[in-house]
């Protein structure tokens, strides 16, 4: 029986994780009384009593919980952080098991795992195999477009959409400083900062991440088949990521994987125009958040 504490289980990600773990005979979820959520001593006692703590908190609050664990020494639990706070921090293993060979093993043995960001999941899944294969140069200037369901935007955004007060579609983060860019660069092995343009639509969950490319601007002037081969090779045997041939109608529904914890990759190409669009599809609450956290937790439990 593995004892789990979800720090921040009242938020969207924490609630989703709790639902996924409910009823499992190999896990005991330890909760803190609502009136003691801000009591550092009570939280410290719980942290000392569990095997794994999952942090579903704002970045600063996640750092505070990590500091409490630092003070516990050998009594500290293993940590799985769903915030942005530690995704490129030293001493933390990046929680995307399909990143490269050996990543799942690294997660399984890690004391501290940083769960991957939702947009970053799609972008890195598309880019890392192509950079590793030499089809995209690390210094290539790239544009990444994305659309997400509103559930990824936090309580205020969710309430705004569900009250009917939000627009049907909006671009955001147009200050071009989105918090996922550092991890996208780090784990895609990019040296040039991509231009990232996220957006949100009036649907609860679902996500598309797309990267347009001019094929003649890439090293070796590749064809779409070269991308497809790189994806098939990189994700051969991967349990949750798969390459899917592009549908003939040239369309893709952002809600197509809702309710699941999988990720699909597509290459849409017009060889005569030498243009391509790479697309990742996922549920932003599944493989983009809570589903990925549970996948990482299961690896950590196997490696305990």
Short mmCIF file of C-alpha atoms in Angstrom, two decimals:
data_model
loop_
_atom_site.label_atom_id
_atom_site.label_comp_id
_atom_site.label_asym_id
_atom_site.label_seq_id
_atom_site.Cartn_x
_atom_site.Cartn_y
_atom_site.Cartn_z
CA UNK A 1 0.00 0.00 0.00
CA UNK A 2 1.53 3.30 -1.14
CA UNK A 3 0.50 6.36 0.85
CA UNK A 4 -0.19 9.42 -1.33
CA UNK A 5 -0.81 13.03 -0.30
CA UNK A 6 -2.29 15.34 -2.95
CA UNK A 7 -1.31 18.85 -1.89
CA UNK A 8 -3.89 21.05 -3.59
CA UNK A 9 -6.60 18.48 -4.20
CA UNK A 10 -9.33 21.14 -4.45
CA UNK A 11 -8.09 22.39 -7.84
CA UNK A 12 -8.84 20.94 -11.27
CA UNK A 13 -5.66 18.86 -11.57
CA UNK A 14 -5.81 17.60 -7.97
CA UNK A 15 -9.46 16.61 -8.28
CA UNK A 16 -8.78 14.77 -11.55
CA UNK A 17 -5.86 12.86 -10.00
CA UNK A 18 -7.97 11.92 -6.98
CA UNK A 19 -10.71 10.59 -9.28
CA UNK A 20 -8.20 8.50 -11.22
CA UNK A 21 -6.79 6.98 -8.04
CA UNK A 22 -10.12 6.40 -6.29
CA UNK A 23 -10.86 2.79 -5.42
CA UNK A 24 -7.37 1.46 -6.10
CA UNK A 25 -6.35 -1.22 -3.63
CA UNK A 26 -2.64 -0.42 -3.86
CA UNK A 27 -2.97 3.24 -2.83
CA UNK A 28 -4.05 5.02 0.33
CA UNK A 29 -4.81 8.73 -0.16
CA UNK A 30 -4.00 10.75 2.95
CA UNK A 31 -5.85 14.07 3.21
CA UNK A 32 -5.31 17.15 5.29
CA UNK A 33 -8.41 18.58 7.03
CA UNK A 34 -9.70 21.64 5.11
CA UNK A 35 -9.26 23.89 8.12
CA UNK A 36 -5.55 22.97 8.33
CA UNK A 37 -4.57 23.43 4.69
CA UNK A 38 -2.55 26.54 5.59
CA UNK A 39 -1.13 25.04 8.81
CA UNK A 40 2.55 24.37 8.04
CA UNK A 41 2.99 22.06 11.03
CA UNK A 42 0.00 19.91 10.06
CA UNK A 43 1.23 19.68 6.48
CA UNK A 44 4.74 18.79 7.64
CA UNK A 45 3.34 15.92 9.74
CA UNK A 46 1.43 14.54 6.77
CA UNK A 47 4.43 14.86 4.46
CA UNK A 48 6.52 12.87 6.93
CA UNK A 49 3.91 10.09 6.97
CA UNK A 50 3.47 9.43 3.23
CA UNK A 51 5.48 7.82 0.44
CA UNK A 52 4.69 10.29 -2.36
CA UNK A 53 3.36 13.84 -2.31
CA UNK A 54 1.75 15.18 -5.49
CA UNK A 55 1.87 18.98 -5.66
CA UNK A 56 -1.09 20.53 -7.46
CA UNK A 57 -0.33 24.08 -6.42
CA UNK A 58 0.65 27.51 -7.75
CA UNK A 59 4.40 27.76 -8.25
CA UNK A 60 5.20 29.67 -5.04
CA UNK A 61 3.09 27.33 -2.92
CA UNK A 62 4.81 24.32 -4.52
CA UNK A 63 8.20 25.78 -3.58
CA UNK A 64 6.97 26.21 0.00
CA UNK A 65 5.97 22.54 0.21
CA UNK A 66 9.33 21.49 -1.23
CA UNK A 67 11.04 23.58 1.46
CA UNK A 68 9.04 21.71 4.11
CA UNK A 69 10.23 18.44 2.61
CA UNK A 70 13.83 19.65 2.56
CA UNK A 71 13.58 20.17 6.32
CA UNK A 72 12.38 16.59 6.83
CA UNK A 73 15.61 15.01 5.62
CA UNK A 74 15.33 11.21 5.38
CA UNK A 75 11.65 11.38 6.37
CA UNK A 76 10.74 13.41 3.27
CA UNK A 77 8.45 11.75 0.72
CA UNK A 78 9.17 11.45 -2.97
CA UNK A 79 7.69 14.40 -4.85
CA UNK A 80 5.68 14.71 -8.05
CA UNK A 81 5.19 18.39 -8.85
CA UNK A 82 2.42 19.35 -11.29
CA UNK A 83 3.29 23.06 -11.13
CA UNK A 84 5.73 24.93 -13.37
CA UNK A 85 8.14 25.58 -10.51
CA UNK A 86 10.66 22.76 -11.04
CA UNK A 87 10.42 21.68 -14.68
CA UNK A 88 13.89 22.93 -15.56
CA UNK A 89 15.29 22.91 -12.01
CA UNK A 90 18.46 20.96 -11.10
CA UNK A 91 17.78 17.75 -9.21
CA UNK A 92 14.36 17.17 -10.78
CA UNK A 93 13.58 14.53 -13.42
CA UNK A 94 11.27 15.64 -16.22
CA UNK A 95 8.06 13.63 -16.14
CA UNK A 96 7.63 12.81 -19.84
CA UNK A 97 8.46 9.14 -20.09
CA UNK A 98 8.42 9.14 -23.92
CA UNK A 99 11.06 11.89 -24.12
CA UNK A 100 13.97 9.57 -24.90
CA UNK A 101 15.38 6.14 -24.16
CA UNK A 102 15.86 5.70 -20.42
CA UNK A 103 13.47 8.47 -19.35
CA UNK A 104 10.88 6.11 -17.91
CA UNK A 105 13.59 4.39 -15.88
CA UNK A 106 14.85 7.77 -14.64
CA UNK A 107 11.33 8.71 -13.50
CA UNK A 108 10.88 5.37 -11.75
CA UNK A 109 13.99 5.85 -9.63
CA UNK A 110 13.71 9.62 -9.05
CA UNK A 111 13.06 11.26 -5.70
CA UNK A 112 11.65 14.35 -7.40
CA UNK A 113 9.71 14.42 -10.66
CA UNK A 114 8.35 17.50 -12.44
CA UNK A 115 5.16 16.74 -14.35
CA UNK A 116 5.27 18.07 -17.91
CA UNK A 117 3.14 21.09 -18.98
CA UNK A 118 0.14 20.55 -21.26
CA UNK A 119 1.27 22.62 -24.24
CA UNK A 120 4.85 21.47 -23.69
CA UNK A 121 3.75 17.84 -23.95
CA UNK A 122 2.53 18.35 -27.51
CA UNK A 123 5.38 20.62 -28.61
CA UNK A 124 8.18 18.44 -27.22
CA UNK A 125 6.58 15.26 -28.54
CA UNK A 126 6.59 16.81 -32.02
CA UNK A 127 10.03 18.42 -31.91
CA UNK A 128 12.39 16.18 -29.93
CA UNK A 129 12.39 13.24 -32.40
CA UNK A 130 13.04 15.59 -35.33
CA UNK A 131 15.87 17.44 -33.60
CA UNK A 132 17.45 14.14 -32.56
CA UNK A 133 17.15 12.90 -36.16
CA UNK A 134 18.74 16.06 -37.60
CA UNK A 135 15.57 17.03 -39.48
CA UNK A 136 15.24 20.29 -37.50
CA UNK A 137 18.25 22.28 -36.34
CA UNK A 138 18.29 23.39 -32.68
CA UNK A 139 18.70 26.99 -33.84
CA UNK A 140 15.77 26.85 -36.26
CA UNK A 141 13.31 29.72 -35.79
CA UNK A 142 9.97 28.00 -35.18
CA UNK A 143 6.39 29.06 -34.59
CA UNK A 144 4.21 26.95 -32.28
CA UNK A 145 0.45 27.49 -32.33
CA UNK A 146 -1.92 25.86 -29.87
CA UNK A 147 -5.51 25.82 -28.71
CA UNK A 148 -6.77 24.42 -25.40
CA UNK A 149 -10.05 23.87 -23.65
CA UNK A 150 -10.74 26.40 -20.91
CA UNK A 151 -10.23 23.88 -18.08
CA UNK A 152 -6.49 24.43 -18.35
CA UNK A 153 -6.81 28.12 -17.44
CA UNK A 154 -7.56 27.87 -13.74
CA UNK A 155 -10.57 28.67 -11.58
CA UNK A 156 -11.26 32.20 -12.83
CA UNK A 157 -11.19 31.21 -16.50
CA UNK A 158 -13.34 28.13 -15.88
CA UNK A 159 -15.94 30.18 -14.02
CA UNK A 160 -15.92 32.87 -16.72
CA UNK A 161 -16.63 30.35 -19.48
CA UNK A 162 -19.20 28.40 -17.51
CA UNK A 163 -21.09 31.61 -16.69
CA UNK A 164 -21.15 32.43 -20.41
CA UNK A 165 -19.07 35.58 -19.94
CA UNK A 166 -15.98 34.57 -21.94
CA UNK A 167 -15.53 34.86 -25.72
CA UNK A 168 -15.90 31.86 -28.01
CA UNK A 169 -12.20 32.00 -28.84
CA UNK A 170 -9.28 34.13 -27.76
CA UNK A 171 -5.54 34.42 -28.16
CA UNK A 172 -3.66 35.06 -24.95
CA UNK A 173 -0.11 35.36 -23.55
CA UNK A 174 0.59 37.89 -26.29
CA UNK A 175 3.37 39.35 -24.18
CA UNK A 176 5.23 36.30 -25.61
CA UNK A 177 6.56 35.14 -22.23
CA UNK A 178 4.50 31.98 -21.73
CA UNK A 179 5.68 29.85 -18.80
CA UNK A 180 6.00 26.67 -20.91
CA UNK A 181 8.67 28.07 -23.25
CA UNK A 182 11.70 27.21 -21.01
CA UNK A 183 10.75 23.53 -20.79
CA UNK A 184 9.90 23.37 -24.51
CA UNK A 185 13.37 24.67 -25.33
CA UNK A 186 15.16 22.53 -22.74
CA UNK A 187 13.63 19.18 -23.63
CA UNK A 188 13.23 19.72 -27.38
CA UNK A 189 16.93 20.69 -27.40
CA UNK A 190 16.22 24.04 -29.04
CA UNK A 191 18.72 26.87 -28.82
CA UNK A 192 16.50 29.45 -30.57
CA UNK A 193 13.46 30.65 -28.64
CA UNK A 194 10.27 29.63 -30.51
CA UNK A 195 7.42 32.05 -31.11
CA UNK A 196 4.59 30.48 -29.12
CA UNK A 197 0.99 31.61 -29.70
CA UNK A 198 -1.51 29.81 -27.40
CA UNK A 199 -5.27 30.26 -27.51
CA UNK A 200 -8.36 29.05 -25.67
CA UNK A 201 -11.70 27.93 -27.09
CA UNK A 202 -15.16 27.66 -25.60
CA UNK A 203 -14.93 23.93 -24.84
CA UNK A 204 -13.99 22.40 -21.51
CA UNK A 205 -11.10 20.16 -22.53
CA UNK A 206 -9.10 19.09 -25.54
CA UNK A 207 -5.93 20.42 -27.15
CA UNK A 208 -4.14 20.80 -30.47
CA UNK A 209 -0.51 21.93 -30.75
CA UNK A 210 0.64 22.72 -34.30
CA UNK A 211 3.96 23.71 -35.88
CA UNK A 212 4.01 24.99 -39.49
CA UNK A 213 7.18 24.33 -41.48
CA UNK A 214 8.64 25.30 -44.83
CA UNK A 215 10.36 22.08 -45.85
CA UNK A 216 12.99 23.77 -48.00
CA UNK A 217 14.17 25.80 -44.99
CA UNK A 218 15.13 22.64 -43.09
CA UNK A 219 18.44 20.75 -43.23
CA UNK A 220 18.47 18.24 -46.07
CA UNK A 221 15.13 19.57 -47.43
CA UNK A 222 13.19 16.60 -45.99
CA UNK A 223 9.91 15.14 -47.15
CA UNK A 224 6.89 14.37 -44.96
CA UNK A 225 7.84 10.69 -45.04
CA UNK A 226 11.09 11.52 -43.23
CA UNK A 227 9.12 13.04 -40.34
CA UNK A 228 6.78 10.08 -40.22
CA UNK A 229 9.70 7.65 -40.10
CA UNK A 230 11.34 9.63 -37.27
CA UNK A 231 8.14 9.54 -35.22
CA UNK A 232 7.55 5.84 -35.79
CA UNK A 233 11.14 5.07 -34.80
CA UNK A 234 11.17 7.33 -31.70
CA UNK A 235 7.81 6.16 -30.34
CA UNK A 236 8.08 2.49 -31.26
CA UNK A 237 6.61 0.62 -28.30
CA UNK A 238 5.63 3.80 -26.44
CA UNK A 239 2.57 3.04 -24.29
CA UNK A 240 0.81 6.41 -24.57
CA UNK A 241 2.11 8.18 -27.71
CA UNK A 242 1.44 7.14 -31.28
CA UNK A 243 1.90 8.46 -34.82
CA UNK A 244 -1.34 8.54 -36.84
CA UNK A 245 -1.55 9.09 -40.62
CA UNK A 246 -3.17 12.43 -41.48
CA UNK A 247 -6.87 12.17 -42.37
CA UNK A 248 -7.62 12.77 -46.05
CA UNK A 249 -10.11 15.56 -45.31
CA UNK A 250 -7.38 17.74 -43.80
CA UNK A 251 -9.29 18.29 -40.55
CA UNK A 252 -8.63 17.47 -36.91
CA UNK A 253 -11.02 17.75 -33.96
CA UNK A 254 -9.41 19.18 -30.81
CA UNK A 255 -11.83 17.17 -28.66
CA UNK A 256 -11.03 13.81 -30.29
CA UNK A 257 -9.02 12.36 -27.38
CA UNK A 258 -11.08 13.76 -24.51
CA UNK A 259 -11.42 11.41 -21.57
CA UNK A 260 -8.20 9.56 -22.37
CA UNK A 261 -4.55 9.81 -21.44
CA UNK A 262 -3.04 9.32 -24.89
CA UNK A 263 -1.22 11.58 -27.36
CA UNK A 264 -1.47 11.44 -31.15
CA UNK A 265 0.99 12.94 -33.65
CA UNK A 266 0.15 13.90 -37.24
CA UNK A 267 2.03 15.24 -40.28
CA UNK A 268 -0.09 17.23 -42.73
CA UNK A 269 1.95 18.02 -45.85
CA UNK A 270 1.68 19.50 -49.32
CA UNK A 271 4.79 18.26 -51.09
CA UNK A 272 4.20 20.34 -54.22
CA UNK A 273 4.19 23.51 -52.10
CA UNK A 274 6.94 22.16 -49.78
CA UNK A 275 4.84 22.99 -46.73
CA UNK A 276 3.97 20.87 -43.70
CA UNK A 277 2.11 21.27 -40.43
CA UNK A 278 2.98 19.01 -37.52
CA UNK A 279 0.11 18.47 -35.06
CA UNK A 280 -0.15 16.90 -31.62
CA UNK A 281 -3.58 16.09 -30.20
CA UNK A 282 -4.26 15.35 -26.54
CA UNK A 283 -6.67 15.97 -23.68
CA UNK A 284 -5.20 18.87 -21.71
CA UNK A 285 -6.58 17.26 -18.52
CA UNK A 286 -5.32 13.81 -19.52
CA UNK A 287 -1.87 13.43 -21.04
CA UNK A 288 -1.52 17.18 -20.53
CA UNK A 289 -1.99 17.13 -16.74
CA UNK A 290 -3.64 14.60 -14.42
CA UNK A 291 -3.34 11.59 -16.70
CA UNK A 292 0.38 12.20 -17.12
CA UNK A 293 0.75 12.62 -13.35
CA UNK A 294 -0.81 9.22 -12.74
CA UNK A 295 1.43 7.66 -15.40
CA UNK A 296 4.45 9.13 -13.62
CA UNK A 297 3.15 8.02 -10.23
CA UNK A 298 2.79 4.46 -11.43
CA UNK A 299 6.39 4.49 -12.67
CA UNK A 300 7.55 5.87 -9.31
CA UNK A 301 5.63 3.19 -7.45
CA UNK A 302 7.22 0.45 -9.58
CA UNK A 303 10.66 1.86 -8.89
CA UNK A 304 10.15 2.27 -5.15
#
